[in-house]
Short mmCIF file of C-alpha atoms and ligand atoms in Angstrom, two decimals:
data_model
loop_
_atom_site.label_atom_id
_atom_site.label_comp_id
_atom_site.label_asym_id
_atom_site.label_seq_id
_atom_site.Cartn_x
_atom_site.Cartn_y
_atom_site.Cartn_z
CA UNK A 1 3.19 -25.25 -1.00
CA UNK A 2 4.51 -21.74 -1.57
CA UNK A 3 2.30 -19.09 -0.04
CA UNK A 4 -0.62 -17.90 -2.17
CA UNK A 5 0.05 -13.78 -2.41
CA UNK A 6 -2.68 -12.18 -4.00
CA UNK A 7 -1.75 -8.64 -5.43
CA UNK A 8 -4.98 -6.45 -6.42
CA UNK A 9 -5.08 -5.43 -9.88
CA UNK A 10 -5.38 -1.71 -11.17
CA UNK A 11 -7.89 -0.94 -14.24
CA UNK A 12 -6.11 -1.36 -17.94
CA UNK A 13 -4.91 1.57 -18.82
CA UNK A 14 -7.50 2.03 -21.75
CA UNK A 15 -5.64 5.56 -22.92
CA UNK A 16 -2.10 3.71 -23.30
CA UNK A 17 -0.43 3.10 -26.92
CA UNK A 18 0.64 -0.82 -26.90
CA UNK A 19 -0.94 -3.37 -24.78
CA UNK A 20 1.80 -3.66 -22.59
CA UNK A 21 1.34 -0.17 -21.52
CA UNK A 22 -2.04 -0.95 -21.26
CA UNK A 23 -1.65 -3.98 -18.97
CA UNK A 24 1.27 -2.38 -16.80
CA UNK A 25 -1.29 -0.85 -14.18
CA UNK A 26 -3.20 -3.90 -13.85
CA UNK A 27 -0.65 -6.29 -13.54
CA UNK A 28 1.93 -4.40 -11.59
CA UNK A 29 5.00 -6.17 -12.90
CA UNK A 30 7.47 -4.77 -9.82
CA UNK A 31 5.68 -5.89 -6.81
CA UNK A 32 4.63 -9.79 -8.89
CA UNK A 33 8.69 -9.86 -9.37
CA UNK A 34 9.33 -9.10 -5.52
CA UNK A 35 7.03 -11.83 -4.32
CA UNK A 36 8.72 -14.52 -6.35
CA UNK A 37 12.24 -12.99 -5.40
CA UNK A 38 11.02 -13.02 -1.69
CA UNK A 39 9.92 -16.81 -1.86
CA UNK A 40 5.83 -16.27 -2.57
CA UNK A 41 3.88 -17.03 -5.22
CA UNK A 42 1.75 -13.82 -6.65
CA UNK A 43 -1.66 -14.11 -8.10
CA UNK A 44 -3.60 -10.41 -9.69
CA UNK A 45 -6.87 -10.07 -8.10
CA UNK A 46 -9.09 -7.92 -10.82
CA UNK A 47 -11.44 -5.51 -9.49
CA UNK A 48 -14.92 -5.90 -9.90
CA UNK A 49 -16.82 -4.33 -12.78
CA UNK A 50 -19.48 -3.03 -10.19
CA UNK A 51 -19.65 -1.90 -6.92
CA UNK A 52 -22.51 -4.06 -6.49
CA UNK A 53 -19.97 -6.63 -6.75
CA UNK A 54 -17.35 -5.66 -4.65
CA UNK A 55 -18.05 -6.84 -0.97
CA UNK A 56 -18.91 -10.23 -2.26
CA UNK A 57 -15.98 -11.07 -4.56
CA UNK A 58 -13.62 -9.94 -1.86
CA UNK A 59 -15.29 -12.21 0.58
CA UNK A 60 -14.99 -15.00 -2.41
CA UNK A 61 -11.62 -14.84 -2.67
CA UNK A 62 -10.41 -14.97 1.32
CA UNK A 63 -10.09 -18.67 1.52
CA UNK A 64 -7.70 -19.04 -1.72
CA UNK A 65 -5.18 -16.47 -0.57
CA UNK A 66 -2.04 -16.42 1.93
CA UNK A 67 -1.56 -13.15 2.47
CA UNK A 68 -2.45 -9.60 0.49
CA UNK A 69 -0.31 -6.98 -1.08
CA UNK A 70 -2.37 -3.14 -1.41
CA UNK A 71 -0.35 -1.86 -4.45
CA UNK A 72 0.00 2.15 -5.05
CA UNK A 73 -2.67 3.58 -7.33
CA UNK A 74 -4.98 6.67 -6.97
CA UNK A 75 -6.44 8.67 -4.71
CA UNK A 76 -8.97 6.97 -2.06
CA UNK A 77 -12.00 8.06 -2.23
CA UNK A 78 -12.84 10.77 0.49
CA UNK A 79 -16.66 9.73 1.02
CA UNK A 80 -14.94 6.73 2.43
CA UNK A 81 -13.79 8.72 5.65
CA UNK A 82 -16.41 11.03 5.39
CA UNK A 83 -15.21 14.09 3.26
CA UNK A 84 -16.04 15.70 0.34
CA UNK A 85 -13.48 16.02 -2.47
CA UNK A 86 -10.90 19.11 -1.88
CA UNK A 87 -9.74 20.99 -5.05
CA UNK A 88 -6.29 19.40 -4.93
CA UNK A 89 -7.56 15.79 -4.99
CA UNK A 90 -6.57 13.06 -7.48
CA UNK A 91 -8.00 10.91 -9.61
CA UNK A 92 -9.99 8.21 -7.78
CA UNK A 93 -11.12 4.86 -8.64
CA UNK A 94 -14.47 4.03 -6.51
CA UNK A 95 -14.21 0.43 -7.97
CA UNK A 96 -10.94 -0.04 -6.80
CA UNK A 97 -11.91 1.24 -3.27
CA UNK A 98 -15.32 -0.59 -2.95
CA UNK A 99 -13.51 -3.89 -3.39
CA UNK A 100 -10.21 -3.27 -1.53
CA UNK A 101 -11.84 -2.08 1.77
CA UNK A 102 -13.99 -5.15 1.92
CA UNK A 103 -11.26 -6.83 1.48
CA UNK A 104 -8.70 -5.51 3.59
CA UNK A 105 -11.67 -6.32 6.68
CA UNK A 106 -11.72 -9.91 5.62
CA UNK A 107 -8.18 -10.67 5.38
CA UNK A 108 -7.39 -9.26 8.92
CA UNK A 109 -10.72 -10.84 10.18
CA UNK A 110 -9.90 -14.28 8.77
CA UNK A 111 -6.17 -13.78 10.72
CA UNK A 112 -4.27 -13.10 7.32
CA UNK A 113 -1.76 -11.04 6.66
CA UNK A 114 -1.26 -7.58 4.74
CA UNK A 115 1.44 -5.30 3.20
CA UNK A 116 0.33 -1.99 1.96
CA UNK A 117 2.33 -0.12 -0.18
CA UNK A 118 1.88 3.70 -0.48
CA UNK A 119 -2.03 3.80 -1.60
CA UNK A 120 -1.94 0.56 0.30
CA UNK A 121 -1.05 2.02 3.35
CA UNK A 122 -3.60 4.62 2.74
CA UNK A 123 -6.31 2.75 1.79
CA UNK A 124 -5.97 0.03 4.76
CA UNK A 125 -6.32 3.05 7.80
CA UNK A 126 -9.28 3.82 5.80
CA UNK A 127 -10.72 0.75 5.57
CA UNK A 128 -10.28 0.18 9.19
CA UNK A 129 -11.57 4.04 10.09
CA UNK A 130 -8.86 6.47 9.68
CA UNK A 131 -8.58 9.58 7.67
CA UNK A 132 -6.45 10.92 4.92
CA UNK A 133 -4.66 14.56 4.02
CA UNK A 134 -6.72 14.31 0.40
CA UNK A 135 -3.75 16.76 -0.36
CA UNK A 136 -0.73 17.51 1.55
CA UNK A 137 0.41 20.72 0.39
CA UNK A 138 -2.31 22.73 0.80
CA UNK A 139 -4.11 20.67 4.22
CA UNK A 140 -0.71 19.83 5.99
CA UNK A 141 0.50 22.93 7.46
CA UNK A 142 4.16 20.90 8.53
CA UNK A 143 4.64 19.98 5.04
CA UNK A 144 7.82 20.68 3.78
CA UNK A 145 9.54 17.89 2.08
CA UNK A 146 8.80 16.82 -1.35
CA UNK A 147 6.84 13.75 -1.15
CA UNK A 148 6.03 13.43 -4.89
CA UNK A 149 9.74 13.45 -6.22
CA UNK A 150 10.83 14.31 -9.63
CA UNK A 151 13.45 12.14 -9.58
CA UNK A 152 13.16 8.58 -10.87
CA UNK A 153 10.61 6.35 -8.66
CA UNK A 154 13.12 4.16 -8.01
CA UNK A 155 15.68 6.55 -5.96
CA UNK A 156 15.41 7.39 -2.30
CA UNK A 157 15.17 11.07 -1.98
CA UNK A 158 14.10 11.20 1.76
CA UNK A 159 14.65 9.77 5.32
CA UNK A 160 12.47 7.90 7.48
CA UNK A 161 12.95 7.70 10.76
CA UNK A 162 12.12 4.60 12.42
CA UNK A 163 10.79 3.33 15.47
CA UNK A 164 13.24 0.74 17.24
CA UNK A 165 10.74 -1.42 18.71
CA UNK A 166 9.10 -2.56 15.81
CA UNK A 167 8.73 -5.33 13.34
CA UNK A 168 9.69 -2.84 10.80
CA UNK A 169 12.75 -1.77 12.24
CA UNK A 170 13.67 -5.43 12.34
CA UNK A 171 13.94 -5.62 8.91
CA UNK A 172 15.11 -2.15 7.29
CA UNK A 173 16.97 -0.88 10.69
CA UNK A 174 16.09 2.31 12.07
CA UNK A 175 17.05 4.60 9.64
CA UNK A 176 15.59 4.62 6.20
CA UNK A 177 16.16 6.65 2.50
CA UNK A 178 13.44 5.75 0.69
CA UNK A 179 11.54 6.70 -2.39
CA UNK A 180 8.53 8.85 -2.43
CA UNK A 181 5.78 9.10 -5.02
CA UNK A 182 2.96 10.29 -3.02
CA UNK A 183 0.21 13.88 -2.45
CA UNK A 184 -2.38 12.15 0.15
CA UNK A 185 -0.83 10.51 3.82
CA UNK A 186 -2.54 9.11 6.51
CA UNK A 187 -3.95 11.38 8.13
CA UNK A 188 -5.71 9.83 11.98
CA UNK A 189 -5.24 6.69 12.51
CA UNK A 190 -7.76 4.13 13.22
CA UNK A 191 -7.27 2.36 16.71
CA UNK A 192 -5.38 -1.17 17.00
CA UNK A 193 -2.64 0.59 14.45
CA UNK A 194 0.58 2.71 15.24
CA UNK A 195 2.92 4.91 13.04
CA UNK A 196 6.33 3.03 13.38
CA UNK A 197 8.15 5.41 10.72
CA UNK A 198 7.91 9.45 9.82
CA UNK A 199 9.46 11.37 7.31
CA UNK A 200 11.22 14.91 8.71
CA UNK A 201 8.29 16.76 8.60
CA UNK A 202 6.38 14.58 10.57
CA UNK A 203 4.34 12.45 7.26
CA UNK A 204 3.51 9.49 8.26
CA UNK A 205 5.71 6.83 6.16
CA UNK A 206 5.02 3.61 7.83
CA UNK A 207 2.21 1.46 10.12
CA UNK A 208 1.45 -1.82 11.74
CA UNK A 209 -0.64 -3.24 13.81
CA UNK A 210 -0.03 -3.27 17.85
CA UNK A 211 -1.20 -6.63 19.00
CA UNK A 212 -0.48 -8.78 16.41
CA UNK A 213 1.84 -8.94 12.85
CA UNK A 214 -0.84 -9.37 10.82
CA UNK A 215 -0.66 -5.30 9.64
CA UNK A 216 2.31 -3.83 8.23
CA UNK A 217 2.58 -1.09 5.49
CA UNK A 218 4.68 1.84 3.91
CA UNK A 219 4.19 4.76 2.25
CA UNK A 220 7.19 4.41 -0.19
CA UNK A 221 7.30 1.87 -2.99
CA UNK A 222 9.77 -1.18 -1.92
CA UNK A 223 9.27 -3.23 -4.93
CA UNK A 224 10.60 -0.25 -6.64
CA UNK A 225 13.96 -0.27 -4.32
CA UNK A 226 15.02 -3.86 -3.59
CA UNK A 227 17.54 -4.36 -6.44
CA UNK A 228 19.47 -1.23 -5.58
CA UNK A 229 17.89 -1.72 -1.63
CA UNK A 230 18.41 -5.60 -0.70
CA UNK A 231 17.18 -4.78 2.62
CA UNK A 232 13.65 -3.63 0.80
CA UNK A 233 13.36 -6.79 -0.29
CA UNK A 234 13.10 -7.86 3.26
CA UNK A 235 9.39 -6.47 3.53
CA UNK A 236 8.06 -9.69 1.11
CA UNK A 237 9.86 -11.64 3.17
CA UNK A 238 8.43 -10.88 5.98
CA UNK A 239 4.94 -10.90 4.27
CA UNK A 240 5.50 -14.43 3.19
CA UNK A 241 6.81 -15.49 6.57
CA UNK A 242 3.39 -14.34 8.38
CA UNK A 243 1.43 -15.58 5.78
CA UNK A 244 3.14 -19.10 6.22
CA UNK A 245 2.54 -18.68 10.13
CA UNK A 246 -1.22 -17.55 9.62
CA UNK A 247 -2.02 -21.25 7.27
MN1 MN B 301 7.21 10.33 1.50
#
């Protein structure tokens, strides 16, 4: 049986011309191609319609799924770590928030496994306590690379640097160009998480967990990267591989 990766789904894009630009948020066609390149079979998790909802659903679903992919998407809501919304903030999605954070806590609880990608990453520190820069350019004061690139989102426009001893470095190496499509970065971590990758002026760009593998996420957008970027293609691999391990 091929592992069961459940990717959460973004809301429709109601404002979009054709239905496929409609649908391309909530089925994120990039990161369901790189779990069946990577060996996984991918599954779109809607959100909930209400918040009442949320907590439930994502406890419903734990027992059908192998591991869980936090796609990119918008900003996380800052009453979730305690702040009020700064004038430089995003467009949020409390839906999206109320049923990812309960669901990050069960997946980890129930020994699962996780890849976060960009909100992803963000989203899972906050689930599990940490903070967020709800805007980097003006609450950063060591920002000085362009995080939210102009170019197209699938180029690499800056390095990561990465730590050696790490599950990530495993896979990419220690030296990573990656893409970058991103205003809000992890900001304090929670505890039982490290920063294994930073971008020149110190951003945080990757995490995982310390005693275990069940934690691993990125602030750039792999799925984006892995046709040019083979090595990108590695992180699904490795997501499938733990979730096989974790059945
Ligand atoms: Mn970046």
């Amino acid at each position: 049986m091929l592992p069961l990766i459940a990717v959460v789904a973004d809301a429709l894009d109601d404002a979009a011309p054709t239905l496929n630009q409609r649908l391309a948020p909530y089925a994120p066609a990039p990161l369901v191609e790189a779990v069946v390149a990577a060996g996984g079979l991918p599954i779109i998790l809607p959100r909930p319609a209400s918040e009442v909802a949320a907590a439930a659903l994502a406890e419903a679903y734990l027992p059908h799924i192998d591991g869980l992919i936090l796609p990119g998407g918008p900003d996380v809501d800052p009453t979730y770590y305690g702040e009020e919304p700064v004038a430089a903030i995003g467009a949020t999605d409390r839906l999206r928030d109320a049923f990812e954070i309960p669901l990050i806590r069960a997946t980890l609880a129930a020994g699962k496994p996780l890849l976060g990608v960009c909100r992803g990453l963000q989203v899972a520190c906050v689930a599990l306590g940490g903070t967020l820069y709800q805007d980097l350019a003006t609450q950063d004061p060591d920002y000085r690379l362009r995080h939210a690139q102009a170019a197209p989102g699938a180029n690499p426009t800056h390095h990561v640097t990465i730590a050696p001893a790490s599950r990530l470095a495993a896979l990419v190496g220690t030296a990573g160009f990656v893409n970058s499509r991103h205003h809000q970065a992890v900001r304090t971590l929670p505890t039982g998480l490290r920063v294994v990758a930073h971008a020149q002026d110190g951003v945080i760009e990757a995490v995982e967990s310390v005693a275990n593998d069940r934690f691993l996420a990125v602030q750039w957008h792999p799925e984006n990267m892995w046709r040019a970027h083979p090595e990108q293609l590695t992180l699904f691999k490795d997501l499938i591989a733990r979730a096989e391990t974790s059945r």
